[in-house]
CSV table of C-alpha atoms in Angstrom, one decimal:
chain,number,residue,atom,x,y,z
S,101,UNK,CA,60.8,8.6,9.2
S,102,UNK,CA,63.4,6.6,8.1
S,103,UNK,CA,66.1,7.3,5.2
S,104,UNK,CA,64.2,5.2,2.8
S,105,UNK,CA,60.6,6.4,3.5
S,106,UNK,CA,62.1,10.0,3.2
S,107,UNK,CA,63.6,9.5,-0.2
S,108,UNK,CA,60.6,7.6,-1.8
S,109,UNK,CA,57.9,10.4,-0.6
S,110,UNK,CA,60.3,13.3,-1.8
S,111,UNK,CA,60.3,11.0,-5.8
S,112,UNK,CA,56.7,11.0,-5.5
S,113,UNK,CA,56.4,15.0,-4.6
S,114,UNK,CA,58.3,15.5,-7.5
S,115,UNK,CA,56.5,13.2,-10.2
S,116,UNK,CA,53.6,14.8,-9.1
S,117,UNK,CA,54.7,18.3,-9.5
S,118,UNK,CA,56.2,17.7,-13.1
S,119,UNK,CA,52.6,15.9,-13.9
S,120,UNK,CA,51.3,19.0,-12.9
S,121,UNK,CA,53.7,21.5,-14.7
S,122,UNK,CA,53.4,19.2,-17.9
S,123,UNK,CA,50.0,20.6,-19.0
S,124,UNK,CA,49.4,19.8,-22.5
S,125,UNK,CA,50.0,22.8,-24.5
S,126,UNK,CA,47.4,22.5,-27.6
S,127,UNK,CA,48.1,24.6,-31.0
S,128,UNK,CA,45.7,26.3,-33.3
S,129,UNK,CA,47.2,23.6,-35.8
S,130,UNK,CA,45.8,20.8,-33.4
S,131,UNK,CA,42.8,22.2,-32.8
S,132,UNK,CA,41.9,22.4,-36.2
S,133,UNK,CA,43.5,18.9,-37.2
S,134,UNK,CA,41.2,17.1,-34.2
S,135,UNK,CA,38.2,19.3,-35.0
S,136,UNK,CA,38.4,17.9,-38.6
S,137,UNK,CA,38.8,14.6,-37.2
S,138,UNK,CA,36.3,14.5,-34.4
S,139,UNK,CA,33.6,17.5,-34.7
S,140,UNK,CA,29.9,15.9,-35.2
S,141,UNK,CA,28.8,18.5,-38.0
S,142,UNK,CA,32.0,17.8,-39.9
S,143,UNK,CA,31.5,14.2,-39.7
S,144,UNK,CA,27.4,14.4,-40.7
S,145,UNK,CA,28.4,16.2,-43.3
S,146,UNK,CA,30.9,14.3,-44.4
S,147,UNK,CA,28.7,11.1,-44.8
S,148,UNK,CA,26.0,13.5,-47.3
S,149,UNK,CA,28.8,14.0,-49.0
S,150,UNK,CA,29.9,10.7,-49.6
S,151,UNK,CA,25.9,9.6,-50.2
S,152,UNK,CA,25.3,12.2,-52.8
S,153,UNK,CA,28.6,10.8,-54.7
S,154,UNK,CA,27.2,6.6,-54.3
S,155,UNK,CA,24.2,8.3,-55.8
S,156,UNK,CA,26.1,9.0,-59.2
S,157,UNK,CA,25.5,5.8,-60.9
S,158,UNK,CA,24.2,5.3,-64.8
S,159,UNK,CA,21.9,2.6,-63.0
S,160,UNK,CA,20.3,5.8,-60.5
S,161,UNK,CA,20.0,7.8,-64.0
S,162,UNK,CA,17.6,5.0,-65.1
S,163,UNK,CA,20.0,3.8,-68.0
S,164,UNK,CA,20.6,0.3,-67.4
S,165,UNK,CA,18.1,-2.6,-68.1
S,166,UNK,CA,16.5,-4.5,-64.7
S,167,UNK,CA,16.1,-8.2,-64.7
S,168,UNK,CA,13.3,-9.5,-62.3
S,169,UNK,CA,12.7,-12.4,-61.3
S,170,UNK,CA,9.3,-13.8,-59.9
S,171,UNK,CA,7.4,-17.0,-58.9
S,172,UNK,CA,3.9,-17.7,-58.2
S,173,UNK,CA,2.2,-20.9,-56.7
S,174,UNK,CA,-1.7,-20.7,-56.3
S,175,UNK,CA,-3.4,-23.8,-54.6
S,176,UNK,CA,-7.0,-24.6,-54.1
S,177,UNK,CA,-9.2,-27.5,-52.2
S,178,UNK,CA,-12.5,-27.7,-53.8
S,179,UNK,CA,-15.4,-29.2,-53.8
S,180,UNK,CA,-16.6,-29.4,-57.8
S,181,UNK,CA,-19.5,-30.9,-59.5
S,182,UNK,CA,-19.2,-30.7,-63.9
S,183,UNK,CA,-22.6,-31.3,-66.1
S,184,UNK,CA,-21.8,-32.4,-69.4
S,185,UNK,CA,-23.7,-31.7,-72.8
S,186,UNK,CA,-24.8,-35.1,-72.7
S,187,UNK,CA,-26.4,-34.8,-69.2
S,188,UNK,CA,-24.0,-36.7,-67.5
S,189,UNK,CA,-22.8,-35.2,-63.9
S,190,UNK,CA,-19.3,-35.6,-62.3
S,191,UNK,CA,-18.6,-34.2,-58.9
S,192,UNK,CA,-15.5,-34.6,-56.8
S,193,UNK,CA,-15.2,-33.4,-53.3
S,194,UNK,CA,-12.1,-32.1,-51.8
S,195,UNK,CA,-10.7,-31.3,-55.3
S,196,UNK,CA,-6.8,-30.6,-55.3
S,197,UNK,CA,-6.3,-27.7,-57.6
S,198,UNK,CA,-2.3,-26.4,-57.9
S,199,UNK,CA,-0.9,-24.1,-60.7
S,200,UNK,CA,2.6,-22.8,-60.5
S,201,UNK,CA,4.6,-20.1,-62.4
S,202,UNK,CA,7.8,-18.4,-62.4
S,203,UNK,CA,10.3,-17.0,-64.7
S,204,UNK,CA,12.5,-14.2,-65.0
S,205,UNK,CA,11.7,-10.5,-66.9
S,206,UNK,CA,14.3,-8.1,-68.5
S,207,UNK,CA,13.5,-4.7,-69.8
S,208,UNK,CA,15.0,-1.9,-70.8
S,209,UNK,CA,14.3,2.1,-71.4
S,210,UNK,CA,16.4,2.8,-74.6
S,211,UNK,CA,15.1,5.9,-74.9
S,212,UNK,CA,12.8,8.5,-73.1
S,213,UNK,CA,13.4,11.6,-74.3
S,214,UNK,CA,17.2,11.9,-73.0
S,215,UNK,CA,15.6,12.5,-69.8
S,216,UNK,CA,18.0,9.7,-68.2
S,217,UNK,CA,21.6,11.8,-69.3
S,218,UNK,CA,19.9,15.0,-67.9
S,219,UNK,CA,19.4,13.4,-64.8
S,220,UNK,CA,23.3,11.8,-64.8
S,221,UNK,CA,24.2,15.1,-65.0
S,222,UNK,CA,21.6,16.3,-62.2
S,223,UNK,CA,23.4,13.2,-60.0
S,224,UNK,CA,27.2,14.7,-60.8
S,225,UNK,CA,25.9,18.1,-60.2
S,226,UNK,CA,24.2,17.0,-56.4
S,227,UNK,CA,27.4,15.5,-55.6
S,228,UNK,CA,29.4,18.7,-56.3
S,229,UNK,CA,27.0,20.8,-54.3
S,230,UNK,CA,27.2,18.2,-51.3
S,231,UNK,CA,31.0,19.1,-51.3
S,232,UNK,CA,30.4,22.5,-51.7
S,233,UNK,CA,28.4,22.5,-48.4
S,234,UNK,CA,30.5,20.4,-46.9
S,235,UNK,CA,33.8,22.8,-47.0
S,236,UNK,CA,30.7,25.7,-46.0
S,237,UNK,CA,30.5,23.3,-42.9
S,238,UNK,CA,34.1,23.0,-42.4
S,239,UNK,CA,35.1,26.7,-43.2
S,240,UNK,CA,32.5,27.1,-40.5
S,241,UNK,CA,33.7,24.4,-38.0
S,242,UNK,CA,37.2,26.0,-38.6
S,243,UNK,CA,36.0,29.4,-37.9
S,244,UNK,CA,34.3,28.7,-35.0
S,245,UNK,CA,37.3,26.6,-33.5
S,246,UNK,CA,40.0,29.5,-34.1
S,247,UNK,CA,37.2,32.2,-32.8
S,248,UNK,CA,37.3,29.9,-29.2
S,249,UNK,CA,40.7,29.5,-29.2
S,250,UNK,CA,42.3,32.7,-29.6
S,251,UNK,CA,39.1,33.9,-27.4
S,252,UNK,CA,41.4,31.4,-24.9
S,253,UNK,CA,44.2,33.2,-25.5
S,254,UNK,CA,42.9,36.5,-24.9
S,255,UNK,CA,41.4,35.2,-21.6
S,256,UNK,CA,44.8,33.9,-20.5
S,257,UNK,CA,46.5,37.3,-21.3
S,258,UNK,CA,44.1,39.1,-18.9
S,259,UNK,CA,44.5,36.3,-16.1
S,260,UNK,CA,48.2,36.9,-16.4
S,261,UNK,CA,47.3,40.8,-16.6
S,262,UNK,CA,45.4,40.1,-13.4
S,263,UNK,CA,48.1,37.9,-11.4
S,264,UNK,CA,49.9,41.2,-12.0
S,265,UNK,CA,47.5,43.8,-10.5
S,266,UNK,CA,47.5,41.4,-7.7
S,267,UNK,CA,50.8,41.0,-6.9
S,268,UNK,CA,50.9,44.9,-7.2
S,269,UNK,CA,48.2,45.2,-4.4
S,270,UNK,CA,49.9,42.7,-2.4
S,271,UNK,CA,53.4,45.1,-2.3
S,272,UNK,CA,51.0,48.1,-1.9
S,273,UNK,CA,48.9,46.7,1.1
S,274,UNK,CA,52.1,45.8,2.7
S,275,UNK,CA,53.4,49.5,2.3
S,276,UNK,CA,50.3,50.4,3.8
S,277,UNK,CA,50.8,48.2,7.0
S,278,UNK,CA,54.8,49.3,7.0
S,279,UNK,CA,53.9,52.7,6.9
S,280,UNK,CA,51.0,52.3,9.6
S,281,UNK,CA,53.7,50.4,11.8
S,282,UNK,CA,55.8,53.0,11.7
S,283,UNK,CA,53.3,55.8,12.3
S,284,UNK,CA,53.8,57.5,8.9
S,285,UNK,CA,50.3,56.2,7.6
S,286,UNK,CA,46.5,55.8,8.9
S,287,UNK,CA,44.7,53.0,9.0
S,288,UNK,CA,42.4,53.8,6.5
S,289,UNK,CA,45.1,53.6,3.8
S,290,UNK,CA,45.6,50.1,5.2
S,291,UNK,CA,41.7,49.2,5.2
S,292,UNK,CA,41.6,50.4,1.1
S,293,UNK,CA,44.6,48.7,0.3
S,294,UNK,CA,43.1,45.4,1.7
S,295,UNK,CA,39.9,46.4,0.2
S,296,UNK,CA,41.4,47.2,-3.4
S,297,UNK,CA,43.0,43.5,-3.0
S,298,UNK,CA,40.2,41.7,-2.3
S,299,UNK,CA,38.4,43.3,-5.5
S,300,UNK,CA,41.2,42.1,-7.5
S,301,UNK,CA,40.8,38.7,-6.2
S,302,UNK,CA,36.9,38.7,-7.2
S,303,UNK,CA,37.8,40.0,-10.5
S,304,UNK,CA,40.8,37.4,-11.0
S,305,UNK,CA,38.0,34.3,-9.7
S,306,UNK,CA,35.5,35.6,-11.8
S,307,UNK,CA,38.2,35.7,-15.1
S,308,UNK,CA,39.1,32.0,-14.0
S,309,UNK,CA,35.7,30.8,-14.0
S,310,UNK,CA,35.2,32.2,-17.9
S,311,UNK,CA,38.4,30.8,-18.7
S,312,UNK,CA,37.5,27.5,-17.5
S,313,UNK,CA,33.8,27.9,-19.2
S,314,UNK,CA,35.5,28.9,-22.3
S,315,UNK,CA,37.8,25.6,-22.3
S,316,UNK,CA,34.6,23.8,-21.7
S,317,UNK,CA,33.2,25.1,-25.0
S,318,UNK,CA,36.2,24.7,-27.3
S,319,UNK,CA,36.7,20.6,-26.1
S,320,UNK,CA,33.0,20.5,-27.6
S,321,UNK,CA,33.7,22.2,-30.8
S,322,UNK,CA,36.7,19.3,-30.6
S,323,UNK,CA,34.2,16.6,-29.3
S,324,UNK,CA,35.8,15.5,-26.9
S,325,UNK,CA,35.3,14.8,-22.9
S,326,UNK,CA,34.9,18.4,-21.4
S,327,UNK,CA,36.7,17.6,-19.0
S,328,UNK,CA,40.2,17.6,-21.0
S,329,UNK,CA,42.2,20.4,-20.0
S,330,UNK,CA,45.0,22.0,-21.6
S,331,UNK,CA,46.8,25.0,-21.9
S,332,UNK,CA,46.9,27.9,-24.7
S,333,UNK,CA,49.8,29.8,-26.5
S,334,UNK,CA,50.6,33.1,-25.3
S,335,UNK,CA,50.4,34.9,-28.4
S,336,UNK,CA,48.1,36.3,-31.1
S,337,UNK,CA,49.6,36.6,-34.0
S,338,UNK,CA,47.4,38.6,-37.0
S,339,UNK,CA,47.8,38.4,-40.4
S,340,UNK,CA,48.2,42.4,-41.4
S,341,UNK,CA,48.7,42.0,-45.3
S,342,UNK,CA,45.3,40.8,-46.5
S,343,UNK,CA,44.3,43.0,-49.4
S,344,UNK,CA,39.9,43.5,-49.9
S,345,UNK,CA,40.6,43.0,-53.7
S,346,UNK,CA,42.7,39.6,-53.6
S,347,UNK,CA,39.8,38.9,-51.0
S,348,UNK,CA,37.3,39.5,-53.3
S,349,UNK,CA,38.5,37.6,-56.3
S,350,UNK,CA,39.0,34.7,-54.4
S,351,UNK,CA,35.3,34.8,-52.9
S,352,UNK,CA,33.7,34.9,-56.3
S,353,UNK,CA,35.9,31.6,-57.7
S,354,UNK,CA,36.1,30.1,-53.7
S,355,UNK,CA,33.3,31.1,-51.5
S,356,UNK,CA,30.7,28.0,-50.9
S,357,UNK,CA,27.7,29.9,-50.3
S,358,UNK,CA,28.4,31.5,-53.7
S,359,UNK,CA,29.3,28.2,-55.5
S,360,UNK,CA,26.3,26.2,-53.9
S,361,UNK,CA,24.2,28.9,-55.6
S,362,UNK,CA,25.8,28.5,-59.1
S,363,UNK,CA,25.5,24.7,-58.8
S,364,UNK,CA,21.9,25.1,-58.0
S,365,UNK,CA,21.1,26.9,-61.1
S,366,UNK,CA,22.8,23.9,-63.0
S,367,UNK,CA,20.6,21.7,-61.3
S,368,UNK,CA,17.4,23.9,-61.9
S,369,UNK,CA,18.4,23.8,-65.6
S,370,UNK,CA,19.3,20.0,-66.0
S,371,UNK,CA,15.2,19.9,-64.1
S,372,UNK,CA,14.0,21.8,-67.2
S,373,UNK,CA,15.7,19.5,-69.6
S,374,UNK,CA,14.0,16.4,-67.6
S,375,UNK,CA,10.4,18.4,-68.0
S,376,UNK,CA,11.0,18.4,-71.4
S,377,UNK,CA,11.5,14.8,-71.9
S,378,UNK,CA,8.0,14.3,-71.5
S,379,UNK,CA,7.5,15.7,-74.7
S,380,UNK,CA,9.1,12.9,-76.3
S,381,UNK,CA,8.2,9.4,-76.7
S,382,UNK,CA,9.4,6.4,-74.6
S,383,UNK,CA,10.4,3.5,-76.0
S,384,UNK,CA,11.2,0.7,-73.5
S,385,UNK,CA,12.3,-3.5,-74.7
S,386,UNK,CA,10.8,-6.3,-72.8
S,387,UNK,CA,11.5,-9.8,-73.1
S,388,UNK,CA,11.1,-12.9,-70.4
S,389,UNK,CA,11.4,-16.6,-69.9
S,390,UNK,CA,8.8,-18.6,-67.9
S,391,UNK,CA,7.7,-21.5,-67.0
S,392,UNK,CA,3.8,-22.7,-66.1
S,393,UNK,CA,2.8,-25.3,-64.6
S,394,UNK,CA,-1.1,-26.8,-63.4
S,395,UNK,CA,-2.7,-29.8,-62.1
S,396,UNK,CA,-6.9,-30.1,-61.9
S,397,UNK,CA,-8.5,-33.1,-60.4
S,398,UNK,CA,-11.6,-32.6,-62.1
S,399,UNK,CA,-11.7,-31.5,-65.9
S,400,UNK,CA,-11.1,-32.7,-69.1
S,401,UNK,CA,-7.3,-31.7,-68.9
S,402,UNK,CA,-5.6,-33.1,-65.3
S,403,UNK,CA,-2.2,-31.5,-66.1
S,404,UNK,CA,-0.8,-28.8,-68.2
S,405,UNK,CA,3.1,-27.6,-68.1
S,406,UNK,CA,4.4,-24.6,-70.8
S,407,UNK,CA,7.5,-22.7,-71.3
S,408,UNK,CA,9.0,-20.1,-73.4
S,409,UNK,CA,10.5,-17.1,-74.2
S,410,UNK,CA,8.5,-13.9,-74.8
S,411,UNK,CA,9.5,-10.8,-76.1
S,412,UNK,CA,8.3,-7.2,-77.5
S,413,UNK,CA,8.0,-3.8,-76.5
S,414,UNK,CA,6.6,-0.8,-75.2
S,415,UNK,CA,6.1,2.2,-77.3
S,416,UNK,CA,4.1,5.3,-75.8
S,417,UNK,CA,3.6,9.4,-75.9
S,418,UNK,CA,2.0,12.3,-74.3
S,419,UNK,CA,-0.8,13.2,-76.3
S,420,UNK,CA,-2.7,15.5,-73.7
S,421,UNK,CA,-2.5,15.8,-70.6
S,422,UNK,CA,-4.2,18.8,-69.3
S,423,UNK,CA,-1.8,21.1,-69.8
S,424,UNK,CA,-0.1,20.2,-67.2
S,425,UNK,CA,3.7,19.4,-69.4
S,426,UNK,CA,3.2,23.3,-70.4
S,427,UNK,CA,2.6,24.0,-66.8
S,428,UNK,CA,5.6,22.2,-65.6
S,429,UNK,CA,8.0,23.4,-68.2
S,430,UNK,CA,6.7,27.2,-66.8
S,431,UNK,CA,7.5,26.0,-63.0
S,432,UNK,CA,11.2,24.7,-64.3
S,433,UNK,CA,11.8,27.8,-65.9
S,434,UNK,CA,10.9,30.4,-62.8
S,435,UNK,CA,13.4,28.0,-60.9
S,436,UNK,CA,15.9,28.7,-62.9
S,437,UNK,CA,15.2,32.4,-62.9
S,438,UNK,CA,14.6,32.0,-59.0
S,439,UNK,CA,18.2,30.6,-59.1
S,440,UNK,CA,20.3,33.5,-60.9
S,441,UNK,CA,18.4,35.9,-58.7
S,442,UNK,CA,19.8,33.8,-55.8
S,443,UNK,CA,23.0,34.1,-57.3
S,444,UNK,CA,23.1,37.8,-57.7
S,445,UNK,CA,21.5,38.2,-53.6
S,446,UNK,CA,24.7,35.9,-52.8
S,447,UNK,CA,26.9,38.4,-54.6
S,448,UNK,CA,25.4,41.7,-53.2
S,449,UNK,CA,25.2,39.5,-49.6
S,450,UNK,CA,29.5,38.7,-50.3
S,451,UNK,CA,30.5,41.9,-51.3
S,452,UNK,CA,28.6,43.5,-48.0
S,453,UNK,CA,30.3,41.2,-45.7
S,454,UNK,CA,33.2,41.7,-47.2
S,455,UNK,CA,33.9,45.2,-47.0
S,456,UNK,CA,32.3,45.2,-43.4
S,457,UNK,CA,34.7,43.0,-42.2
S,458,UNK,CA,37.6,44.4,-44.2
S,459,UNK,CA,36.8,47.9,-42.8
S,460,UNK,CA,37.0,46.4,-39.1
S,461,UNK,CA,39.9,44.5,-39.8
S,462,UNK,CA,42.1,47.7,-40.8
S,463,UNK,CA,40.4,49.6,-37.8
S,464,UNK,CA,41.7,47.0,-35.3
S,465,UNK,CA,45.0,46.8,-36.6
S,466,UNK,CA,45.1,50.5,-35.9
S,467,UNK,CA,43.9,50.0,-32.4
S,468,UNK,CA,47.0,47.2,-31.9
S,469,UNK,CA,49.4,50.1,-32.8
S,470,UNK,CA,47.5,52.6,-30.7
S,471,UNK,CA,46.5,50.2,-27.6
S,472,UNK,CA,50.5,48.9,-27.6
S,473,UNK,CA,51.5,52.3,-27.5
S,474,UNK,CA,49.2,53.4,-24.6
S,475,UNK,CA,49.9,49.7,-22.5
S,476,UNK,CA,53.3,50.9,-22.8
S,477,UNK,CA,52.6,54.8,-21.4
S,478,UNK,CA,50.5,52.8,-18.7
S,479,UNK,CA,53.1,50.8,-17.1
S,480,UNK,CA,56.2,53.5,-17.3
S,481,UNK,CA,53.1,55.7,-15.4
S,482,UNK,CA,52.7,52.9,-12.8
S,483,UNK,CA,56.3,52.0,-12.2
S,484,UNK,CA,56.8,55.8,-11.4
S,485,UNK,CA,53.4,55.9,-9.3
S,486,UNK,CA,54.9,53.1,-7.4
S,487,UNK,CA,58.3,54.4,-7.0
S,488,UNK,CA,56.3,57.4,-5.7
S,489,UNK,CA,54.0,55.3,-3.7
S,490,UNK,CA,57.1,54.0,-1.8
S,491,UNK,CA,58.2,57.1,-0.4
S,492,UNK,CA,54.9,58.8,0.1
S,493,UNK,CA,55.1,61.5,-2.1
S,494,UNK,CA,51.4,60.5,-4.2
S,495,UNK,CA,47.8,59.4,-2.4
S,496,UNK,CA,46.3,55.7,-2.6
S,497,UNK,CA,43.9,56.9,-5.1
S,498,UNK,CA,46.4,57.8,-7.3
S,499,UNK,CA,48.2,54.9,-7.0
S,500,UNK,CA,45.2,53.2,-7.3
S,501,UNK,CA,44.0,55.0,-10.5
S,502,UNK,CA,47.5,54.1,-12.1
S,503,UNK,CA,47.5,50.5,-11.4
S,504,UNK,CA,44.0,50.3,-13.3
S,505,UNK,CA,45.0,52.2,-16.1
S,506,UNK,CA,47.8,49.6,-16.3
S,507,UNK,CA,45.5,46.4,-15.8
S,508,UNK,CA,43.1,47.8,-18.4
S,509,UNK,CA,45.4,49.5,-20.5
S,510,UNK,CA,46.5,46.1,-20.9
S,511,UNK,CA,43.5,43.8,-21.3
S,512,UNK,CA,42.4,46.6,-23.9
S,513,UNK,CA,45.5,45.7,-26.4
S,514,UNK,CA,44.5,42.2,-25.7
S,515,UNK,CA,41.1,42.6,-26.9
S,516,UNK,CA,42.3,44.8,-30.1
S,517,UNK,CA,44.4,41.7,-31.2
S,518,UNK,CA,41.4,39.5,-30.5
S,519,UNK,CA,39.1,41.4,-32.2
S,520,UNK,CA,41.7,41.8,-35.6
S,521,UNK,CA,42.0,38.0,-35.2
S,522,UNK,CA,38.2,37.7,-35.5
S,523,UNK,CA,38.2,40.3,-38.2
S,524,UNK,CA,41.0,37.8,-40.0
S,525,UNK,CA,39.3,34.9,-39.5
S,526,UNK,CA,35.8,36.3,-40.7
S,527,UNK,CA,37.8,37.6,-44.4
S,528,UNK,CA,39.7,33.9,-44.9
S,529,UNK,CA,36.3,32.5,-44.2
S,530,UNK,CA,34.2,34.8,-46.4
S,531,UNK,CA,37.2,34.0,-49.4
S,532,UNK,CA,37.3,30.8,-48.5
S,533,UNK,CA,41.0,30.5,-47.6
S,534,UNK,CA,41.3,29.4,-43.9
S,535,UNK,CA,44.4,27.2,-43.6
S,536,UNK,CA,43.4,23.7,-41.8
């Protein structure tokens, strides 16, 4: 291989190596933003949210007049025969008989027991309760996104906490074949080293394989092609000043479980008020201007033509009906009872949640002091272990039963600052007060 040839492969080693190195590293902040942008729930409800606020329109709440406008043109071919008085006959066959109308109508409700302002104020109320559900979805979106990424996280710290077991079992195994070289060790110490080793290996393929699963899952809440990858940040870091009654007080002004119940019980009242209307009477103005024309080929009149404004209107009121307004008024009012006891359930339901998860929270940020504390111990006890190991003054098994203690010592504080992340995430969420 020449000089040239030489150079060019060694350029395109190295491009591909610092392709490979320059793994995109995605945030939490970036997760979030492209959640918000892409994820399919976000974006459905998104759309109801922008319908139920094209819905708030005087014209929807019935308070604007309508114009129509309408033509009709009726044809005939007839065969006709006419007796007079006088006892004359006239008959025509294949009559032509035509007659054509059109015009344009206007009328207008001015008044129907308010019932059209009760339901403007139904239409403003549906649109605050579409966005209501729509930060429910996106709290929830949010939510589900941080729980799968710092899940990532957590995953990656036990990979890296399993690359370390390994390369410990490597430097033990070859011990164990130094010290069987040299006579100073059995072969069955080499056979469990290399038997330890290939466990870790299992254990490190089978963390792999979840990681890449869980990547999988958090490119869907992202919508995008599963096949993205990317890499994590190393670190979890948990908010450890939340307070339950801050918490609380902003769930009862912010939570949208709780506010979609409130808004419901507007809307149940605002029903009542549109029950009620029927009580009333409706008065509605009509007026029109059309034109009529006809042409008869038998008849004393062969042609006729009119036109002309009309006008009037429409007065009316339920008398009786059954009973059925009474009956309807009594449905509107146990929906509005339905609705504060909703309210209340929501309440009781908050309150629960909340001090469940604020009473796992502060248990987990105890077990991040504690489980720091005892990864520590763990991997002063295995440095001396191996330092021990080395010159043959401990067994394999206790080397063995160090280096675990270690590895899980160590995916145990990982899983205590995942589990206070989830407990943070679940409190912002229940408050309403996740940052995206």
């Amino acid at each position: 291989m020449n000089i040239k040839n030489l150079y060019s492969t060694l350029i395109i080693i190295i491009f591909c190596v610092v392709q490979t190195n320059a793994q995109e590293v995605l945030t939490i902040e970036e997760a979030m933003k492209i959640a918000l942008e892409n994820n399919f729930e976000i974006k459905i409800a998104k759309n109801n949210s922008v319908i139920n606020e094209t819905n708030v329109t005087v014209g929807n709440a019935g308070m604007l007049p309508t114009a129509t406008a309408s033509v009709t043109d009726n044809n005939s071919i007839t065969n006709s025969s006419q007796t007079r008085q006088d006892g004359t006959t006239t008959s025509l066959n294949n009559a032509k008989n035509n007659s054509l109308t059109y015009g344009v109508s206007l009328g207008w409700t001015v008044f129907d027991g308010m019932r059209m302002f009760a339901r403007l104020d139904q239409l403003k109320e549906l649109q605050k309760l579409g966005d209501a559900q729509l930060k429910q979805t996106i709290l929830a979106k949010i939510g589900q996104v941080n729980t799968a990424y710092y899940d990532l996280v957590q995953q990656q710290q036990q990979l890296a906490a399993l690359d370390t077991t390994i390369v410990i079992s490597k430097q033990r195994l070859e011990l164990a074949q130094n010290r069987f070289t040299i006579g100073k060790a059995s072969k069955l110490e080499v056979l469990n080293a290399q038997v330890d080793l290939n466990s870790d290996q299992v254990a490190l393929l089978r963390q792999k394989e979840s990681y890449a699963n869980a990547k999988i899952l958090l490119n869907q809440y992202l919508a995008r092609d599963p096949k993205i990858d990317f890499k994590v940040t190393d670190e979890v870091k948990v908010d450890d000043k939340l307070v339950l009654a801050d918490l609380t007080e902003l769930a009862q002004k912010q939570n949208p479980a709780l506010e979609a119940q409130i808004i419901n019980k507007r809307i149940a009242e605002l029903q009542l008020k549109q029950v009620k209307a029927d009580r009333y009477p409706t008065l509605r103005l009509t007026t029109g201007y059309n034109f009529a024309e006809s042409q008869s080929s038998l008849g004393f009149t062969s042609q006729t033509s009119s036109r002309g404004l009309n006008y009037g209107f429409n007065a009316s009121m339920n008398i009786f009906d059954g009973f059925n307004q009474h009956r309807n008024e009594k449905v509107a009012k146990l929906q509005i009872e339905n609705s504060k006891i909703a309210i209340e359930q929501q309440n009781t339901v908050l309150n629960t949640q909340l001090n469940t998860a604020y009473q796992t929270y502060l248990t987990n940020l105890e077990l991040i002091d504690l489980e720091e504390d005892n990864e520590a111990i763990a991997k002063q006890n295995l440095e001396i272990t191996l330092d021990k190991f080395r010159i043959g003054t401990i067994t394999t098994i206790d080397f063995r039963t160090a280096q675990l203690n270690y590895v899980n010592a160590k995916v145990r504080y990982s899983n205590a600052q995942y589990e206070a992340k989830l407990s943070e995430i679940a409190l912002k969420e229940l408050a309403g007060t996740i940052n995206f």
